[in-house]
Amino acid sequence: MKKKLISLLCLLLVFSMVSACAPAADYDGGAVGDAATEQPDSGAPDALPETPSAADGESRWGEPITVSVSIWEGSLSFGTEPCALYSYIIERFGLKFDPIDIDWGNMYELPLLWAAADNLPDIVGGFDLGRATMIDWADAGLIRSLPSDLSRWPTLESWMNTAFLAQHTYNEQNWLLPRPDTLEPMMEITSLARGIVNRRDWREQLGIPVPETMDDLMDMWQAFSDNSADLPGAADTVFGVLPALPTFILDGSITGYGSTVASWSRLPNGDMIIPAFEEPASKLLFFWREAFNRGIMDPDFITNVGFMDMQAFAQGRAGTVLRQVVPIHLNNIHNHWLEFQPGIDFASAIEILQSPEVPGTTPVYLSGAGFWSSTVFSDRLSDEVLERVLYFFDWAFSEEGTFTLMFGFEGQDWEMVDGEVRMLTDINPDTDMHFNARDLYTFAGGGMFDLANWPGDVVQWFTPVIPQAVREMAWENRNRVIVPGREYTWRHAQVGAFLVPEVLEMGLPSAVDEWISVLTDTSATTDAELWQQLQNRINAAGYERAKDLMTAAVAELLD
Amino acid sequence: MRHERTIGGTIANICIYTFLSLFALSIIFPFYNMVILSLSTFADAATTRFVPLPANLTFENYERIFADPQILTSFWISFQNVVFGTSMALVITVFTAYALSRRNLPGRKFMFYFMVITMFFSAGLVPWYLVMVNLGFVNNFWVMTVPGILSTFNVILVRNYFMSLPESIEESARIDGAGEFIIMWRIIVPLSMPIMATVALFYAVGFWNSWFNAMIFIQDRSMIPIALVLRRLVIENSMTINDPMGLAVAAQLVHSRALELATVTVATIPILLVYPFLQRYFTKGIILGAVKA
């Protein structure tokens, strides 16, 4: 028995060594690969869109150059053989990519290790670099700046010349490309990122009209809590309202009291403030305190992470959830809903409420543009290679590139009909939806498209991947917020304290933490006393001086 | 000899057993809860913190796991890491420990302390990373085992155990004409099965659970060990949806706690199964190796 066991172990050892020495098995990316094996034949179209090389009438680039690139789950983007889309990229831009994975598990450790070892990939993207790190890397000579003249890359130029990116320049040069969440520079789509997702069926069952005042809103939530036993839902415990994350109580969900955002914001007169620390914001703060003290606000919001709010809302544990109201997020709620309450029609049971307006207060609709992550270029990248790379990025940032990376080739895989993408591909039997670029082309299957625009944010309004009813709900809200000619009070640039090291060193208290400590105060201390205590704390930390320093620094930067 | 039980002794025993039982429960309970929830439906796992038994027993989560080629591939990689890594690590550890246990080895103390120093001081992450890169370990299967093939701590345990064995046994063998290799392989190692089993367990658990080297150096998803898959899974599920994932994923993403726990269960059980086979050696091995010098 003992000898047999030893023999077996030896056999396993030999087999293990042989297997480990063998070339790595081709891995086709899990679900993406599975879909790809069953995909319909979808090569590149016969007539490619005009490229720089085609326009010149000759091969502009010659032999393709391979560049290493860190991207989000990048290895998923590359099969063993280039897909039609990747072949198209190689031909059009003379570039091949050697991908290095970045993901949640290594997005901080790996880039910092590369930098410390002076071993950055040629293109570093896929994570939020941050201005401080960018400056460190620029000073250390690890990355190179973008050319000062970007006129050959018009889409990039339109981005890099925007004021909001000015705060990320260093030594009067641009060092990064943003991965923005919109096709149009300064289209402040984040205004749509917060909203009041409400149980319409509960409201109507209780005979409550659409809330028009803040008191109406509070009363509706109270009614949800008081009548929880009679309302449909998969759970008995019901709260009136559940913010998805603590920051959502002050970052744009309830806009009636004006701006209450927790980050540095610029007033029309140029002053820099943190609106959540200013007097007008106190009304919203004490609105939440009352809700908390009445027991109609789910206290779990303080520790919520991930998908917990969506699960709670989908279970029927809250009548309102404060969350993003763009199609992606609404669809996430919808998907959770299908798990918990498949018998109740989501589209008819849910509504997106507008924040009630408060007389005498200018509501805030917009909160500023931003970007999710950034891409920088290694100092080892030559001018010639950078030129090719920028042509690729210019295309990827464009509407053509964004839609191609998301849906495939226009005219072959999809067409635009009345402002909506109509897929021309076959139906995927696994999902009952059309094959999209992710299914058809491995190049679009991973994080490759994360380098430029975030197609998820851009095309979510058009994609058939999200049910039409869900998208219509988001469109309806968008059209209420984005109104031509509307005066937007808070068209400000949001900048971080990193602009002024002294402000950073002050270590101002977090507005979110301060608000939570106040609104969860159940003692007999009055609102006025609590507000004064909050003011004392932030002023002791230097808030007033920080405002002056930030105002001066931003004026110098932007004006 | 008969021991008289005193009231104090009985009370002390009750306290000790109560404490140990609670302590054991605190270890067993999370594992039990994990298994039970992994056998529950999506909705049950999301709504309940603890159930003694699944309300709606389902193996759907396990079916989904074993249908995922990445999980199966990673299992195989981890298995290879454990088999190869443990085997080679044991061989190298035994050779090193045996040499260091020889009292007549020139420079023995210097070599020993030279190794011990590495337990307390390291060159740092960046130099280590550069060495690995220059040795060609990027995207290389061996990076998950070779850099950790020798543990100084384990060498000390084995060396101390070897030194605890009576020298007369060696002398007898030597009189019979045995050389160093024969003495080590035919005499010392068979007499050291407790410490062999203990150290093998240390290495096996270490290789099974290791993910850091793979995270830094492995790009090919067909070479990712199960521990790294688990780490990613747990991190991703604790994130908000404000992430850089593609639309197709984000639009269809539903976080399943039951699926997450099923994956953890599947990844934990194989290495747990090793313990019963080595348990009888374990305690004896570590105690002897630790105290004899």
Tab-separated table of C-alpha atoms in Angstrom, chain A residues 125-399:
chain	number	residue	atom	x	y	z
A	125	GLY	CA	-3.877	52.436	-18.463
A	126	GLY	CA	-6.732	50.731	-16.757
A	127	PHE	CA	-6.595	52.339	-13.348
A	128	ASP	CA	-6.950	55.742	-11.750
A	129	LEU	CA	-3.414	57.072	-11.651
A	130	GLY	CA	-4.181	60.186	-9.654
A	131	ARG	CA	-2.469	63.530	-10.017
A	132	ALA	CA	0.018	63.010	-7.211
A	133	THR	CA	1.337	59.782	-8.732
A	134	MET	CA	1.363	61.338	-12.174
A	135	ILE	CA	3.574	64.150	-10.915
A	136	ASP	CA	5.880	61.699	-9.153
A	137	TRP	CA	6.243	59.654	-12.313
A	138	ALA	CA	6.789	62.732	-14.469
A	139	ASP	CA	9.456	64.061	-12.102
A	140	ALA	CA	11.154	60.676	-12.068
A	141	GLY	CA	11.240	60.599	-15.852
A	142	LEU	CA	9.107	57.481	-16.007
A	143	ILE	CA	6.444	58.912	-18.292
A	144	ARG	CA	6.456	61.331	-21.177
A	145	SER	CA	4.157	64.217	-21.867
A	146	LEU	CA	1.792	64.464	-24.802
A	147	PRO	CA	2.839	66.596	-27.767
A	148	SER	CA	1.912	70.221	-27.262
A	149	ASP	CA	0.360	70.311	-30.728
A	150	LEU	CA	-2.443	67.756	-30.946
A	151	SER	CA	-4.006	69.138	-34.122
A	152	ARG	CA	-3.345	65.867	-35.986
A	153	TRP	CA	-5.550	64.103	-33.462
A	154	PRO	CA	-8.666	66.283	-33.395
A	155	THR	CA	-10.708	64.193	-30.981
A	156	LEU	CA	-7.900	64.122	-28.474
A	157	GLU	CA	-7.312	67.818	-28.965
A	158	SER	CA	-10.920	68.611	-28.185
A	159	TRP	CA	-10.525	66.737	-24.920
A	160	MET	CA	-7.167	67.988	-23.820
A	161	ASN	CA	-8.107	71.604	-24.355
A	162	THR	CA	-11.008	71.481	-21.945
A	163	ALA	CA	-10.797	73.453	-18.758
A	164	PHE	CA	-11.493	70.561	-16.471
A	165	LEU	CA	-8.424	68.725	-17.696
A	166	ALA	CA	-6.325	71.813	-17.081
A	167	GLN	CA	-6.137	70.855	-13.438
A	168	HIS	CA	-4.227	67.749	-14.480
A	169	THR	CA	-1.537	69.534	-16.427
A	170	TYR	CA	1.905	69.693	-14.907
A	171	ASN	CA	4.745	71.958	-15.942
A	172	GLU	CA	2.301	73.321	-18.525
A	173	GLN	CA	2.144	69.973	-20.280
A	174	ASN	CA	-0.463	67.254	-20.613
A	175	TRP	CA	0.678	63.936	-19.248
A	176	LEU	CA	-2.421	61.806	-19.314
A	177	LEU	CA	-5.376	60.891	-21.429
A	178	PRO	CA	-8.587	60.640	-19.448
A	179	ARG	CA	-11.039	57.829	-19.790
A	180	PRO	CA	-14.126	60.001	-19.659
A	181	ASP	CA	-17.694	58.955	-19.303
A	182	THR	CA	-19.115	60.836	-22.265
A	183	LEU	CA	-18.395	61.443	-25.908
A	184	GLU	CA	-18.542	65.189	-25.583
A	185	PRO	CA	-16.085	67.174	-23.499
A	186	MET	CA	-17.755	68.950	-20.601
A	187	MET	CA	-21.083	67.267	-21.168
A	188	GLU	CA	-21.695	66.939	-17.480
A	189	ILE	CA	-23.337	63.593	-17.492
A	190	THR	CA	-22.609	63.024	-13.831
A	191	SER	CA	-25.623	65.202	-13.134
A	192	LEU	CA	-27.591	62.086	-13.892
A	193	ALA	CA	-25.609	59.903	-11.618
A	194	ARG	CA	-27.863	60.247	-8.582
A	195	GLY	CA	-31.573	59.945	-8.261
A	196	ILE	CA	-34.556	58.793	-6.282
A	197	VAL	CA	-35.596	55.332	-7.393
A	198	ASN	CA	-39.004	54.811	-5.885
A	199	ARG	CA	-41.658	52.088	-5.502
A	200	ARG	CA	-44.472	53.556	-7.569
A	201	ASP	CA	-46.702	50.567	-6.791
A	202	TRP	CA	-46.364	51.172	-3.038
A	203	ARG	CA	-47.038	54.876	-3.417
A	204	GLU	CA	-50.144	54.290	-5.508
A	205	GLN	CA	-51.388	51.499	-3.266
A	206	LEU	CA	-51.202	53.903	-0.340
A	207	GLY	CA	-52.888	56.660	-2.365
A	208	ILE	CA	-49.960	59.049	-2.068
A	209	PRO	CA	-49.470	61.622	-4.841
A	210	VAL	CA	-46.019	62.352	-6.288
A	211	PRO	CA	-44.153	64.307	-3.573
A	212	GLU	CA	-43.842	67.983	-4.386
A	213	THR	CA	-42.186	69.199	-1.220
A	214	MET	CA	-39.528	67.841	1.087
A	215	ASP	CA	-42.252	67.269	3.688
A	216	ASP	CA	-44.195	65.219	1.141
A	217	LEU	CA	-41.103	63.119	0.559
A	218	MET	CA	-40.630	62.507	4.267
A	219	ASP	CA	-44.314	61.674	4.713
A	220	MET	CA	-44.206	59.183	1.867
A	221	TRP	CA	-41.246	57.371	3.407
A	222	GLN	CA	-43.026	57.402	6.756
A	223	ALA	CA	-46.073	55.813	5.119
A	224	PHE	CA	-43.905	53.129	3.529
A	225	SER	CA	-42.474	52.234	6.924
A	226	ASP	CA	-45.788	52.362	8.773
A	227	ASN	CA	-47.572	50.153	6.248
A	228	SER	CA	-44.782	47.720	5.556
A	229	ALA	CA	-46.841	44.652	6.401
A	230	ASP	CA	-49.387	45.409	3.705
A	231	LEU	CA	-46.965	46.269	0.919
A	232	PRO	CA	-45.692	43.706	-1.581
A	233	GLY	CA	-42.104	42.613	-1.041
A	234	ALA	CA	-39.931	39.664	-0.192
A	235	ALA	CA	-39.048	40.955	3.285
A	236	ASP	CA	-41.018	42.075	6.311
A	237	THR	CA	-38.753	44.831	7.510
A	238	VAL	CA	-39.271	47.929	5.442
A	239	PHE	CA	-37.593	51.275	5.595
A	240	GLY	CA	-38.713	54.337	3.746
A	241	VAL	CA	-35.388	55.191	2.205
A	242	LEU	CA	-31.987	53.605	1.710
A	243	PRO	CA	-29.028	55.541	0.279
A	244	ALA	CA	-26.862	53.196	-1.771
A	245	LEU	CA	-23.734	54.577	-0.145
A	246	PRO	CA	-23.193	57.148	2.619
A	247	THR	CA	-21.959	59.708	0.116
A	248	PHE	CA	-25.292	59.608	-1.700
A	249	ILE	CA	-27.037	61.496	1.088
A	250	LEU	CA	-25.188	64.652	0.149
A	251	ASP	CA	-23.779	64.167	-3.330
A	252	GLY	CA	-26.647	64.999	-5.608
A	253	SER	CA	-29.567	62.702	-4.838
A	254	ILE	CA	-31.662	65.392	-3.155
A	255	THR	CA	-30.983	68.606	-5.020
A	256	GLY	CA	-33.749	70.875	-3.751
A	257	TYR	CA	-31.585	72.623	-1.183
A	258	GLY	CA	-28.888	73.505	-3.699
A	259	SER	CA	-25.460	71.987	-3.931
A	260	THR	CA	-24.417	69.891	-0.974
A	261	VAL	CA	-21.575	68.001	-2.584
A	262	ALA	CA	-18.741	66.792	-0.412
A	263	SER	CA	-15.820	67.860	-2.593
A	264	TRP	CA	-14.208	71.193	-3.433
A	265	SER	CA	-16.424	73.139	-5.828
A	266	ARG	CA	-16.084	76.456	-7.575
A	267	LEU	CA	-18.747	79.125	-7.282
A	268	PRO	CA	-19.541	81.379	-10.236
A	269	ASN	CA	-17.609	84.166	-8.492
A	270	GLY	CA	-14.495	81.992	-8.359
A	271	ASP	CA	-14.639	81.114	-4.675
A	272	MET	CA	-13.759	77.564	-3.769
A	273	ILE	CA	-15.878	75.874	-1.107
A	274	ILE	CA	-16.959	72.475	0.095
A	275	PRO	CA	-20.726	72.958	-0.221
A	276	ALA	CA	-21.527	70.300	2.374
A	277	PHE	CA	-19.839	72.487	5.011
A	278	GLU	CA	-21.768	75.646	4.077
A	279	GLU	CA	-24.904	76.917	5.769
A	280	PRO	CA	-27.400	76.111	2.955
A	281	ALA	CA	-26.448	72.451	3.156
A	282	SER	CA	-27.468	72.234	6.803
A	283	LYS	CA	-31.143	72.033	5.783
A	284	LEU	CA	-30.547	68.765	3.962
A	285	LEU	CA	-28.384	67.455	6.774
A	286	PHE	CA	-31.142	67.979	9.324
A	287	PHE	CA	-33.720	66.630	6.928
A	288	TRP	CA	-31.751	63.375	7.051
A	289	ARG	CA	-31.379	63.614	10.821
A	290	GLU	CA	-35.140	63.741	11.156
A	291	ALA	CA	-35.531	60.771	8.821
A	292	PHE	CA	-32.973	58.821	10.830
A	293	ASN	CA	-34.570	59.695	14.147
A	294	ARG	CA	-38.000	58.725	12.866
A	295	GLY	CA	-36.616	55.296	11.982
A	296	ILE	CA	-37.587	55.501	8.345
A	297	MET	CA	-34.025	55.545	7.058
A	298	ASP	CA	-32.291	52.186	6.835
A	299	PRO	CA	-29.290	52.532	9.166
A	300	ASP	CA	-27.502	49.827	7.159
A	301	PHE	CA	-26.622	52.469	4.589
A	302	ILE	CA	-23.633	53.406	6.728
A	303	THR	CA	-21.988	50.057	6.141
A	304	ASN	CA	-23.354	49.303	2.693
A	305	VAL	CA	-20.877	48.047	0.151
A	306	GLY	CA	-21.185	46.564	-3.270
A	307	PHE	CA	-24.596	45.397	-4.240
A	308	MET	CA	-26.220	45.389	-0.814
A	309	ASP	CA	-28.530	48.324	-1.476
A	310	MET	CA	-29.756	46.834	-4.725
A	311	GLN	CA	-30.464	43.547	-3.049
A	312	ALA	CA	-32.292	45.253	-0.194
A	313	PHE	CA	-34.384	47.329	-2.556
A	314	ALA	CA	-35.107	44.361	-4.797
A	315	GLN	CA	-36.207	42.379	-1.755
A	316	GLY	CA	-38.637	45.106	-0.810
A	317	ARG	CA	-36.764	46.221	2.297
A	318	ALA	CA	-36.904	49.869	1.266
A	319	GLY	CA	-39.403	51.940	-0.663
A	320	THR	CA	-36.789	54.283	-2.087
A	321	VAL	CA	-33.168	53.786	-2.939
A	322	LEU	CA	-30.869	56.689	-3.689
A	323	ARG	CA	-28.619	55.497	-6.480
A	324	GLN	CA	-27.389	56.238	-9.963
A	325	VAL	CA	-30.270	56.471	-12.413
A	326	VAL	CA	-28.402	55.845	-15.637
A	327	PRO	CA	-29.306	52.713	-17.630
A	328	ILE	CA	-26.461	50.525	-16.340
A	329	HIS	CA	-27.358	51.027	-12.718
A	330	LEU	CA	-31.081	50.843	-13.206
A	331	ASN	CA	-30.534	47.589	-15.025
A	332	ASN	CA	-28.515	46.265	-12.144
A	333	ILE	CA	-31.414	46.968	-9.836
A	334	HIS	CA	-33.641	45.356	-12.431
A	335	ASN	CA	-31.495	42.230	-12.544
A	336	HIS	CA	-31.612	41.897	-8.765
A	337	TRP	CA	-35.338	42.535	-8.875
A	338	LEU	CA	-35.796	39.593	-11.227
A	339	GLU	CA	-34.144	37.363	-8.649
A	340	PHE	CA	-36.330	38.434	-5.761
A	341	GLN	CA	-39.635	39.601	-7.165
A	342	PRO	CA	-39.965	38.114	-10.629
A	343	GLY	CA	-43.736	38.210	-10.328
A	344	ILE	CA	-43.871	42.020	-10.137
A	345	ASP	CA	-43.234	43.978	-13.315
A	346	PHE	CA	-40.229	46.182	-12.680
A	347	ALA	CA	-41.044	48.905	-15.187
A	348	SER	CA	-44.535	49.509	-13.844
A	349	ALA	CA	-43.594	49.148	-10.167
A	350	ILE	CA	-40.680	51.585	-10.257
A	351	GLU	CA	-40.438	55.306	-10.937
A	352	ILE	CA	-37.674	57.854	-10.786
A	353	LEU	CA	-38.732	60.848	-8.769
A	354	GLN	CA	-37.356	64.309	-9.176
A	355	SER	CA	-36.026	65.925	-6.043
A	356	PRO	CA	-38.680	68.349	-4.735
A	357	GLU	CA	-37.786	71.981	-5.224
A	358	VAL	CA	-37.560	74.224	-2.197
A	359	PRO	CA	-38.911	77.784	-2.531
A	360	GLY	CA	-36.133	80.337	-2.373
A	361	THR	CA	-33.430	77.801	-3.155
A	362	THR	CA	-31.865	77.277	-6.551
A	363	PRO	CA	-31.818	73.586	-7.305
A	364	VAL	CA	-28.599	72.030	-8.546
A	365	TYR	CA	-28.657	69.741	-11.536
A	366	LEU	CA	-25.042	69.397	-12.535
A	367	SER	CA	-22.059	68.414	-10.505
A	368	GLY	CA	-19.168	68.603	-12.911
A	369	ALA	CA	-17.332	66.428	-15.392
A	370	GLY	CA	-14.840	63.769	-14.501
A	371	PHE	CA	-13.143	60.647	-15.671
A	372	TRP	CA	-12.783	57.145	-14.375
A	373	SER	CA	-9.193	56.351	-15.076
A	374	SER	CA	-6.299	57.646	-17.086
A	375	THR	CA	-3.637	56.511	-19.495
A	376	VAL	CA	-0.020	57.621	-19.460
A	377	PHE	CA	2.878	56.766	-21.722
A	378	SER	CA	6.245	55.374	-20.772
A	379	ASP	CA	9.240	57.596	-21.320
A	380	ARG	CA	10.709	54.782	-23.410
A	381	LEU	CA	8.068	55.319	-26.083
A	382	SER	CA	9.668	56.961	-29.107
A	383	ASP	CA	8.074	59.842	-31.012
A	384	GLU	CA	7.330	57.548	-33.919
A	385	VAL	CA	5.549	54.967	-31.835
A	386	LEU	CA	3.727	57.590	-29.811
A	387	GLU	CA	2.415	59.042	-33.050
A	388	ARG	CA	0.865	55.719	-34.028
A	389	VAL	CA	-0.488	55.210	-30.544
A	390	LEU	CA	-2.143	58.621	-30.554
A	391	TYR	CA	-3.799	57.892	-33.880
A	392	PHE	CA	-5.258	54.781	-32.301
A	393	PHE	CA	-6.443	56.717	-29.260
A	394	ASP	CA	-7.903	59.459	-31.410
A	395	TRP	CA	-10.012	56.838	-33.147
A	396	ALA	CA	-10.899	55.076	-29.910
A	397	PHE	CA	-12.121	58.352	-28.396
A	398	SER	CA	-14.245	59.150	-31.415
A	399	GLU	CA	-17.853	58.133	-31.829
